[in-house]
């Protein structure tokens, strides 16, 4: 008998369990727990069988729905698609697979896809990040957001920069909680990494998104709560609080900078 798990993919070729990507539970460290019924309904529309891994058809269906319902810009989709792919999931970007774990993880970082006026929480927050998550330098936009890089990679970026240089990334240890990490070069041989935690379960309960993010410091009072990551970084750069480190210079040449260029 043939492989009972075989199916036909969007190209018309037979796809077996050996060719489909594995679910990315380990990459995100989360289970299939939707934030709200609207997100679960959206996933069910994209993939009626409720499988954890979809094909390019589901990814394109999500793009089409977000463009039709919320007039999403192509450049915003380019960044959102990278976030949906998650860490070390190059095959999802290149081949167009959509994972329920990536779908849920994005809502924990940026809010639900639940409709809010003429947009949704998630697109509003990604748009805010693209507009305000950095500074203009000449004709270029330099963002402090590095996306999916590891602790070691953050140190590698910062060790060659001057003191006071910083970046923000998704937290490896807090992926399941929608957490972030900010890294700052303190001394020539020292980089500090601060965890940023929030309340993703209640972030979309009001008329405005409010993740209640806090930067956790063992030596000083926490920074926050802030409604989103852009607001928290703004407070850090303004010198709010008494934590160690000067957040003066955005780390250059981060991997997402090209995606941010020209967005307005």
PDB file of C-alpha atoms in Angstrom:
ATOM      1  CA  UNK A   1       0.000   0.000   0.000  1.00  0.00           C
ATOM      2  CA  UNK A   2       1.109   3.572  -0.616  1.00  0.00           C
ATOM      3  CA  UNK A   3       1.901   6.220   1.938  1.00  0.00           C
ATOM      4  CA  UNK A   4      -1.439   7.088   3.541  1.00  0.00           C
ATOM      5  CA  UNK A   5      -0.165  10.564   4.486  1.00  0.00           C
ATOM      6  CA  UNK A   6       0.575  11.538   0.883  1.00  0.00           C
ATOM      7  CA  UNK A   7      -1.384  14.426  -0.617  1.00  0.00           C
ATOM      8  CA  UNK A   8      -1.301  16.704  -3.646  1.00  0.00           C
ATOM      9  CA  UNK A   9       0.374  20.070  -3.099  1.00  0.00           C
ATOM     10  CA  UNK A  10      -0.422  23.385  -4.790  1.00  0.00           C
ATOM     11  CA  UNK A  11       1.793  22.558  -7.780  1.00  0.00           C
ATOM     12  CA  UNK A  12      -0.069  19.315  -8.513  1.00  0.00           C
ATOM     13  CA  UNK A  13       2.833  17.155  -7.314  1.00  0.00           C
ATOM     14  CA  UNK A  14       2.355  14.437  -4.746  1.00  0.00           C
ATOM     15  CA  UNK A  15       3.586  15.533  -1.335  1.00  0.00           C
ATOM     16  CA  UNK A  16       4.461  12.954   1.316  1.00  0.00           C
ATOM     17  CA  UNK A  17       5.169  13.226   5.011  1.00  0.00           C
ATOM     18  CA  UNK A  18       8.882  13.090   4.199  1.00  0.00           C
ATOM     19  CA  UNK A  19       8.705  16.215   2.010  1.00  0.00           C
ATOM     20  CA  UNK A  20       6.485  18.339   4.243  1.00  0.00           C
ATOM     21  CA  UNK A  21       8.266  20.492   6.840  1.00  0.00           C
ATOM     22  CA  UNK A  22       8.019  19.388  10.437  1.00  0.00           C
ATOM     23  CA  UNK A  23       5.779  21.408  12.769  1.00  0.00           C
ATOM     24  CA  UNK A  24       7.827  24.142  14.417  1.00  0.00           C
ATOM     25  CA  UNK A  25       6.711  23.607  17.989  1.00  0.00           C
ATOM     26  CA  UNK A  26      10.353  23.439  19.115  1.00  0.00           C
ATOM     27  CA  UNK A  27      11.297  26.633  17.293  1.00  0.00           C
ATOM     28  CA  UNK A  28       8.579  28.646  19.010  1.00  0.00           C
ATOM     29  CA  UNK A  29       8.036  26.520  22.097  1.00  0.00           C
ATOM     30  CA  UNK A  30       4.268  27.028  21.973  1.00  0.00           C
ATOM     31  CA  UNK A  31       1.194  24.873  21.584  1.00  0.00           C
ATOM     32  CA  UNK A  32      -1.884  25.400  19.426  1.00  0.00           C
ATOM     33  CA  UNK A  33      -3.479  27.994  21.710  1.00  0.00           C
ATOM     34  CA  UNK A  34      -5.175  30.838  19.856  1.00  0.00           C
ATOM     35  CA  UNK A  35      -5.551  34.206  21.568  1.00  0.00           C
ATOM     36  CA  UNK A  36      -9.201  34.566  20.635  1.00  0.00           C
ATOM     37  CA  UNK A  37     -12.004  32.918  18.690  1.00  0.00           C
ATOM     38  CA  UNK A  38     -11.512  35.319  15.762  1.00  0.00           C
ATOM     39  CA  UNK A  39      -7.939  34.075  15.259  1.00  0.00           C
ATOM     40  CA  UNK A  40      -9.066  30.466  15.477  1.00  0.00           C
ATOM     41  CA  UNK A  41     -11.841  31.155  12.950  1.00  0.00           C
ATOM     42  CA  UNK A  42      -9.333  32.791  10.601  1.00  0.00           C
ATOM     43  CA  UNK A  43      -6.998  29.796  10.805  1.00  0.00           C
ATOM     44  CA  UNK A  44      -9.949  27.457  10.178  1.00  0.00           C
ATOM     45  CA  UNK A  45     -10.851  29.451   7.068  1.00  0.00           C
ATOM     46  CA  UNK A  46      -7.273  29.193   5.830  1.00  0.00           C
ATOM     47  CA  UNK A  47      -6.949  25.509   6.659  1.00  0.00           C
ATOM     48  CA  UNK A  48     -10.310  23.774   7.289  1.00  0.00           C
ATOM     49  CA  UNK A  49      -8.614  20.535   8.370  1.00  0.00           C
ATOM     50  CA  UNK A  50      -6.908  22.453  11.226  1.00  0.00           C
ATOM     51  CA  UNK A  51      -3.574  20.826  10.394  1.00  0.00           C
ATOM     52  CA  UNK A  52      -0.536  22.459  11.978  1.00  0.00           C
ATOM     53  CA  UNK A  53       1.252  22.958   8.649  1.00  0.00           C
ATOM     54  CA  UNK A  54      -0.333  24.442   5.552  1.00  0.00           C
ATOM     55  CA  UNK A  55       0.960  24.916   2.018  1.00  0.00           C
ATOM     56  CA  UNK A  56       1.630  27.932  -0.158  1.00  0.00           C
ATOM     57  CA  UNK A  57      -2.108  28.099  -0.808  1.00  0.00           C
ATOM     58  CA  UNK A  58      -2.818  28.972   2.848  1.00  0.00           C
ATOM     59  CA  UNK A  59      -0.039  31.554   2.974  1.00  0.00           C
ATOM     60  CA  UNK A  60      -1.324  33.239  -0.177  1.00  0.00           C
ATOM     61  CA  UNK A  61      -4.880  33.054   1.183  1.00  0.00           C
ATOM     62  CA  UNK A  62      -3.799  34.881   4.338  1.00  0.00           C
ATOM     63  CA  UNK A  63      -2.050  37.549   2.279  1.00  0.00           C
ATOM     64  CA  UNK A  64      -5.124  37.991   0.071  1.00  0.00           C
ATOM     65  CA  UNK A  65      -7.498  38.260   3.033  1.00  0.00           C
ATOM     66  CA  UNK A  66      -5.342  40.816   4.855  1.00  0.00           C
ATOM     67  CA  UNK A  67      -5.038  42.908   1.695  1.00  0.00           C
ATOM     68  CA  UNK A  68      -8.771  42.763   0.976  1.00  0.00           C
ATOM     69  CA  UNK A  69      -9.971  43.329   4.541  1.00  0.00           C
ATOM     70  CA  UNK A  70      -7.352  45.811   5.732  1.00  0.00           C
ATOM     71  CA  UNK A  71      -5.646  47.156   2.583  1.00  0.00           C
ATOM     72  CA  UNK A  72      -2.328  45.748   3.803  1.00  0.00           C
ATOM     73  CA  UNK A  73       0.740  47.057   1.971  1.00  0.00           C
ATOM     74  CA  UNK A  74       3.005  44.612   0.153  1.00  0.00           C
ATOM     75  CA  UNK A  75       6.038  45.810   2.101  1.00  0.00           C
ATOM     76  CA  UNK A  76       4.293  45.198   5.411  1.00  0.00           C
ATOM     77  CA  UNK A  77       3.475  41.666   4.239  1.00  0.00           C
ATOM     78  CA  UNK A  78       7.135  41.098   3.418  1.00  0.00           C
ATOM     79  CA  UNK A  79       8.071  41.718   7.055  1.00  0.00           C
ATOM     80  CA  UNK A  80       5.061  39.896   8.489  1.00  0.00           C
ATOM     81  CA  UNK A  81       5.896  36.859   6.361  1.00  0.00           C
ATOM     82  CA  UNK A  82       9.366  36.730   7.920  1.00  0.00           C
ATOM     83  CA  UNK A  83       7.846  36.875  11.388  1.00  0.00           C
ATOM     84  CA  UNK A  84       5.388  34.103  10.500  1.00  0.00           C
ATOM     85  CA  UNK A  85       8.291  31.933   9.365  1.00  0.00           C
ATOM     86  CA  UNK A  86       9.986  32.027  12.744  1.00  0.00           C
ATOM     87  CA  UNK A  87      13.588  31.166  13.623  1.00  0.00           C
ATOM     88  CA  UNK A  88      15.469  28.805  11.317  1.00  0.00           C
ATOM     89  CA  UNK A  89      12.443  28.289   9.073  1.00  0.00           C
ATOM     90  CA  UNK A  90      13.902  29.318   5.730  1.00  0.00           C
ATOM     91  CA  UNK A  91      11.829  26.671   3.928  1.00  0.00           C
ATOM     92  CA  UNK A  92       8.618  28.389   5.012  1.00  0.00           C
ATOM     93  CA  UNK A  93       9.740  31.695   3.482  1.00  0.00           C
ATOM     94  CA  UNK A  94      11.119  30.168   0.290  1.00  0.00           C
ATOM     95  CA  UNK A  95       8.457  27.524  -0.320  1.00  0.00           C
ATOM     96  CA  UNK A  96       5.434  29.266   1.133  1.00  0.00           C
ATOM     97  CA  UNK A  97       4.467  27.020   4.039  1.00  0.00           C
ATOM     98  CA  UNK A  98       2.329  28.492   6.808  1.00  0.00           C
ATOM     99  CA  UNK A  99       2.518  27.045  10.314  1.00  0.00           C
ATOM    100  CA  UNK A 100      -0.121  27.390  13.000  1.00  0.00           C
ATOM    101  CA  UNK A 101       2.712  27.868  15.504  1.00  0.00           C
ATOM    102  CA  UNK A 102       4.091  30.793  13.521  1.00  0.00           C
ATOM    103  CA  UNK A 103       0.586  32.210  13.153  1.00  0.00           C
ATOM    104  CA  UNK A 104      -0.022  32.070  16.921  1.00  0.00           C
ATOM    105  CA  UNK A 105       3.455  33.342  17.817  1.00  0.00           C
ATOM    106  CA  UNK A 106       2.969  36.484  15.717  1.00  0.00           C
ATOM    107  CA  UNK A 107      -0.274  37.259  17.560  1.00  0.00           C
ATOM    108  CA  UNK A 108       1.564  36.963  20.876  1.00  0.00           C
ATOM    109  CA  UNK A 109       4.179  39.491  19.774  1.00  0.00           C
ATOM    110  CA  UNK A 110       1.930  41.930  17.913  1.00  0.00           C
ATOM    111  CA  UNK A 111      -1.682  41.177  18.757  1.00  0.00           C
ATOM    112  CA  UNK A 112      -4.666  39.416  17.280  1.00  0.00           C
ATOM    113  CA  UNK A 113      -5.875  39.512  13.670  1.00  0.00           C
ATOM    114  CA  UNK A 114      -9.250  40.514  15.125  1.00  0.00           C
ATOM    115  CA  UNK A 115     -10.768  43.448  13.246  1.00  0.00           C
ATOM    116  CA  UNK A 116     -10.321  46.853  14.855  1.00  0.00           C
ATOM    117  CA  UNK A 117     -11.852  49.645  12.785  1.00  0.00           C
ATOM    118  CA  UNK A 118     -10.283  49.514   9.323  1.00  0.00           C
ATOM    119  CA  UNK A 119      -7.328  47.414  10.461  1.00  0.00           C
ATOM    120  CA  UNK A 120      -6.456  44.750  13.039  1.00  0.00           C
ATOM    121  CA  UNK A 121      -4.235  44.789  16.104  1.00  0.00           C
ATOM    122  CA  UNK A 122      -1.451  42.758  14.505  1.00  0.00           C
ATOM    123  CA  UNK A 123      -1.102  44.817  11.327  1.00  0.00           C
ATOM    124  CA  UNK A 124      -1.366  48.032  13.336  1.00  0.00           C
ATOM    125  CA  UNK A 125       1.574  47.026  15.527  1.00  0.00           C
ATOM    126  CA  UNK A 126       3.764  45.773  12.675  1.00  0.00           C
ATOM    127  CA  UNK A 127       2.985  49.003  10.807  1.00  0.00           C
ATOM    128  CA  UNK A 128       3.958  50.994  13.908  1.00  0.00           C
ATOM    129  CA  UNK A 129       7.238  49.087  14.130  1.00  0.00           C
ATOM    130  CA  UNK A 130       8.025  49.780  10.475  1.00  0.00           C
ATOM    131  CA  UNK A 131       7.222  53.484  10.816  1.00  0.00           C
ATOM    132  CA  UNK A 132       8.781  54.237  14.197  1.00  0.00           C
ATOM    133  CA  UNK A 133      11.149  51.374  14.992  1.00  0.00           C
ATOM    134  CA  UNK A 134      14.287  53.267  14.045  1.00  0.00           C
ATOM    135  CA  UNK A 135      15.609  56.558  12.680  1.00  0.00           C
ATOM    136  CA  UNK A 136      16.227  58.105   9.285  1.00  0.00           C
ATOM    137  CA  UNK A 137      19.837  58.615   8.274  1.00  0.00           C
ATOM    138  CA  UNK A 138      19.898  60.515   5.026  1.00  0.00           C
ATOM    139  CA  UNK A 139      17.703  58.564   2.631  1.00  0.00           C
ATOM    140  CA  UNK A 140      17.972  55.361   4.646  1.00  0.00           C
ATOM    141  CA  UNK A 141      15.977  54.075   7.602  1.00  0.00           C
ATOM    142  CA  UNK A 142      18.011  52.309  10.287  1.00  0.00           C
ATOM    143  CA  UNK A 143      15.949  50.072  12.557  1.00  0.00           C
ATOM    144  CA  UNK A 144      16.917  48.836  15.998  1.00  0.00           C
ATOM    145  CA  UNK A 145      14.805  45.692  15.497  1.00  0.00           C
ATOM    146  CA  UNK A 146      16.810  42.603  14.554  1.00  0.00           C
ATOM    147  CA  UNK A 147      14.018  39.999  14.538  1.00  0.00           C
ATOM    148  CA  UNK A 148      15.141  36.398  14.960  1.00  0.00           C
ATOM    149  CA  UNK A 149      18.767  36.493  16.026  1.00  0.00           C
ATOM    150  CA  UNK A 150      20.301  34.587  18.907  1.00  0.00           C
ATOM    151  CA  UNK A 151      21.927  35.899  22.053  1.00  0.00           C
ATOM    152  CA  UNK A 152      25.350  35.057  20.623  1.00  0.00           C
ATOM    153  CA  UNK A 153      24.577  36.787  17.327  1.00  0.00           C
ATOM    154  CA  UNK A 154      23.452  39.916  19.183  1.00  0.00           C
ATOM    155  CA  UNK A 155      26.768  39.945  21.043  1.00  0.00           C
ATOM    156  CA  UNK A 156      28.591  39.511  17.750  1.00  0.00           C
ATOM    157  CA  UNK A 157      26.819  42.517  16.223  1.00  0.00           C
ATOM    158  CA  UNK A 158      27.433  44.739  19.249  1.00  0.00           C
ATOM    159  CA  UNK A 159      30.979  43.789  20.224  1.00  0.00           C
ATOM    160  CA  UNK A 160      32.446  45.690  17.264  1.00  0.00           C
ATOM    161  CA  UNK A 161      30.392  48.842  17.935  1.00  0.00           C
ATOM    162  CA  UNK A 162      30.930  51.695  20.373  1.00  0.00           C
ATOM    163  CA  UNK A 163      29.520  51.707  23.896  1.00  0.00           C
ATOM    164  CA  UNK A 164      25.858  52.697  24.042  1.00  0.00           C
ATOM    165  CA  UNK A 165      24.958  50.811  20.852  1.00  0.00           C
ATOM    166  CA  UNK A 166      21.835  48.664  21.181  1.00  0.00           C
ATOM    167  CA  UNK A 167      19.378  46.410  19.356  1.00  0.00           C
ATOM    168  CA  UNK A 168      16.077  44.643  20.070  1.00  0.00           C
ATOM    169  CA  UNK A 169      15.243  41.074  19.094  1.00  0.00           C
ATOM    170  CA  UNK A 170      12.685  38.365  19.709  1.00  0.00           C
ATOM    171  CA  UNK A 171      13.595  36.542  22.919  1.00  0.00           C
ATOM    172  CA  UNK A 172      14.625  32.901  22.560  1.00  0.00           C
ATOM    173  CA  UNK A 173      13.509  32.012  26.081  1.00  0.00           C
ATOM    174  CA  UNK A 174      10.280  34.056  25.993  1.00  0.00           C
ATOM    175  CA  UNK A 175       8.943  33.088  22.553  1.00  0.00           C
ATOM    176  CA  UNK A 176       5.958  31.352  24.133  1.00  0.00           C
ATOM    177  CA  UNK A 177       5.124  34.553  26.053  1.00  0.00           C
ATOM    178  CA  UNK A 178       5.538  37.038  23.223  1.00  0.00           C
ATOM    179  CA  UNK A 179       8.701  38.373  24.845  1.00  0.00           C
ATOM    180  CA  UNK A 180      11.559  40.472  23.513  1.00  0.00           C
ATOM    181  CA  UNK A 181      15.145  41.152  24.490  1.00  0.00           C
ATOM    182  CA  UNK A 182      17.136  44.383  24.301  1.00  0.00           C
ATOM    183  CA  UNK A 183      20.922  44.153  24.130  1.00  0.00           C
ATOM    184  CA  UNK A 184      23.247  47.093  24.761  1.00  0.00           C
ATOM    185  CA  UNK A 185      27.012  47.418  24.701  1.00  0.00           C
ATOM    186  CA  UNK A 186      28.092  48.557  28.156  1.00  0.00           C
ATOM    187  CA  UNK A 187      31.882  48.348  27.991  1.00  0.00           C
ATOM    188  CA  UNK A 188      34.479  47.282  25.471  1.00  0.00           C
ATOM    189  CA  UNK A 189      34.162  43.675  26.588  1.00  0.00           C
ATOM    190  CA  UNK A 190      30.616  43.589  27.957  1.00  0.00           C
ATOM    191  CA  UNK A 191      27.145  43.406  26.410  1.00  0.00           C
ATOM    192  CA  UNK A 192      24.071  43.446  28.645  1.00  0.00           C
ATOM    193  CA  UNK A 193      20.891  41.610  27.650  1.00  0.00           C
ATOM    194  CA  UNK A 194      17.587  42.615  29.261  1.00  0.00           C
ATOM    195  CA  UNK A 195      14.383  40.597  28.997  1.00  0.00           C
ATOM    196  CA  UNK A 196      11.130  42.321  28.064  1.00  0.00           C
ATOM    197  CA  UNK A 197       7.930  40.674  29.255  1.00  0.00           C
ATOM    198  CA  UNK A 198       4.307  41.632  28.749  1.00  0.00           C
ATOM    199  CA  UNK A 199       0.725  40.454  28.983  1.00  0.00           C
ATOM    200  CA  UNK A 200      -0.187  39.180  25.534  1.00  0.00           C
ATOM    201  CA  UNK A 201      -3.393  37.543  26.827  1.00  0.00           C
ATOM    202  CA  UNK A 202      -4.946  40.935  27.617  1.00  0.00           C
ATOM    203  CA  UNK A 203      -3.158  43.111  25.053  1.00  0.00           C
ATOM    204  CA  UNK A 204      -6.153  43.175  22.692  1.00  0.00           C
ATOM    205  CA  UNK A 205      -8.948  43.464  25.250  1.00  0.00           C
ATOM    206  CA  UNK A 206      -9.406  47.224  24.906  1.00  0.00           C
ATOM    207  CA  UNK A 207      -9.963  49.750  22.145  1.00  0.00           C
ATOM    208  CA  UNK A 208      -6.198  50.260  21.959  1.00  0.00           C
ATOM    209  CA  UNK A 209      -3.486  47.629  21.904  1.00  0.00           C
ATOM    210  CA  UNK A 210      -1.681  47.467  25.253  1.00  0.00           C
ATOM    211  CA  UNK A 211       0.831  44.679  25.842  1.00  0.00           C
ATOM    212  CA  UNK A 212       1.968  46.213  29.165  1.00  0.00           C
ATOM    213  CA  UNK A 213       5.589  45.492  28.328  1.00  0.00           C
ATOM    214  CA  UNK A 214       8.203  45.754  31.068  1.00  0.00           C
ATOM    215  CA  UNK A 215      11.962  45.649  30.791  1.00  0.00           C
ATOM    216  CA  UNK A 216      13.107  43.447  33.664  1.00  0.00           C
ATOM    217  CA  UNK A 217      16.163  44.650  35.582  1.00  0.00           C
ATOM    218  CA  UNK A 218      17.691  42.832  38.554  1.00  0.00           C
ATOM    219  CA  UNK A 219      19.707  45.860  39.631  1.00  0.00           C
ATOM    220  CA  UNK A 220      17.141  48.666  39.243  1.00  0.00           C
ATOM    221  CA  UNK A 221      13.449  49.392  38.890  1.00  0.00           C
ATOM    222  CA  UNK A 222      11.776  47.849  35.861  1.00  0.00           C
ATOM    223  CA  UNK A 223      10.968  50.062  32.870  1.00  0.00           C
ATOM    224  CA  UNK A 224       7.288  50.155  31.909  1.00  0.00           C
ATOM    225  CA  UNK A 225       4.572  49.164  31.563  1.00  0.00           C
ATOM    226  CA  UNK A 226       4.508  50.312  27.932  1.00  0.00           C
ATOM    227  CA  UNK A 227       1.818  49.670  25.353  1.00  0.00           C
ATOM    228  CA  UNK A 228       4.208  48.228  22.754  1.00  0.00           C
ATOM    229  CA  UNK A 229       7.874  47.669  21.950  1.00  0.00           C
ATOM    230  CA  UNK A 230       8.244  50.999  20.113  1.00  0.00           C
ATOM    231  CA  UNK A 231       7.088  52.937  23.172  1.00  0.00           C
ATOM    232  CA  UNK A 232       9.405  50.997  25.480  1.00  0.00           C
ATOM    233  CA  UNK A 233      12.459  51.646  23.308  1.00  0.00           C
ATOM    234  CA  UNK A 234      11.522  55.340  23.162  1.00  0.00           C
ATOM    235  CA  UNK A 235      11.569  55.472  26.970  1.00  0.00           C
ATOM    236  CA  UNK A 236      14.947  53.746  27.078  1.00  0.00           C
ATOM    237  CA  UNK A 237      16.423  56.228  24.615  1.00  0.00           C
ATOM    238  CA  UNK A 238      15.006  59.117  26.644  1.00  0.00           C
ATOM    239  CA  UNK A 239      16.781  57.839  29.755  1.00  0.00           C
ATOM    240  CA  UNK A 240      13.673  56.826  31.683  1.00  0.00           C
ATOM    241  CA  UNK A 241      14.532  54.638  34.666  1.00  0.00           C
ATOM    242  CA  UNK A 242      17.855  53.884  36.256  1.00  0.00           C
ATOM    243  CA  UNK A 243      19.032  50.741  34.500  1.00  0.00           C
ATOM    244  CA  UNK A 244      22.616  50.168  33.491  1.00  0.00           C
ATOM    245  CA  UNK A 245      23.521  51.115  29.932  1.00  0.00           C
ATOM    246  CA  UNK A 246      23.141  54.109  27.624  1.00  0.00           C
ATOM    247  CA  UNK A 247      20.839  53.426  24.677  1.00  0.00           C
ATOM    248  CA  UNK A 248      22.310  56.040  22.376  1.00  0.00           C
ATOM    249  CA  UNK A 249      23.189  54.430  19.054  1.00  0.00           C
ATOM    250  CA  UNK A 250      21.193  51.998  16.935  1.00  0.00           C
ATOM    251  CA  UNK A 251      23.245  49.006  15.887  1.00  0.00           C
ATOM    252  CA  UNK A 252      23.905  49.315  12.133  1.00  0.00           C
ATOM    253  CA  UNK A 253      23.575  46.667   9.425  1.00  0.00           C
ATOM    254  CA  UNK A 254      20.920  44.551  11.134  1.00  0.00           C
ATOM    255  CA  UNK A 255      19.260  41.864   8.971  1.00  0.00           C
ATOM    256  CA  UNK A 256      15.832  43.531   8.684  1.00  0.00           C
ATOM    257  CA  UNK A 257      17.025  46.983   7.627  1.00  0.00           C
ATOM    258  CA  UNK A 258      16.439  46.342   3.931  1.00  0.00           C
ATOM    259  CA  UNK A 259      12.820  45.373   4.640  1.00  0.00           C
ATOM    260  CA  UNK A 260      12.177  48.689   6.396  1.00  0.00           C
ATOM    261  CA  UNK A 261      13.511  50.873   3.573  1.00  0.00           C
ATOM    262  CA  UNK A 262      11.038  53.187   1.870  1.00  0.00           C
ATOM    263  CA  UNK A 263       8.064  52.342   4.079  1.00  0.00           C
ATOM    264  CA  UNK A 264       5.739  55.252   4.825  1.00  0.00           C
TER     265      UNK A 264
END
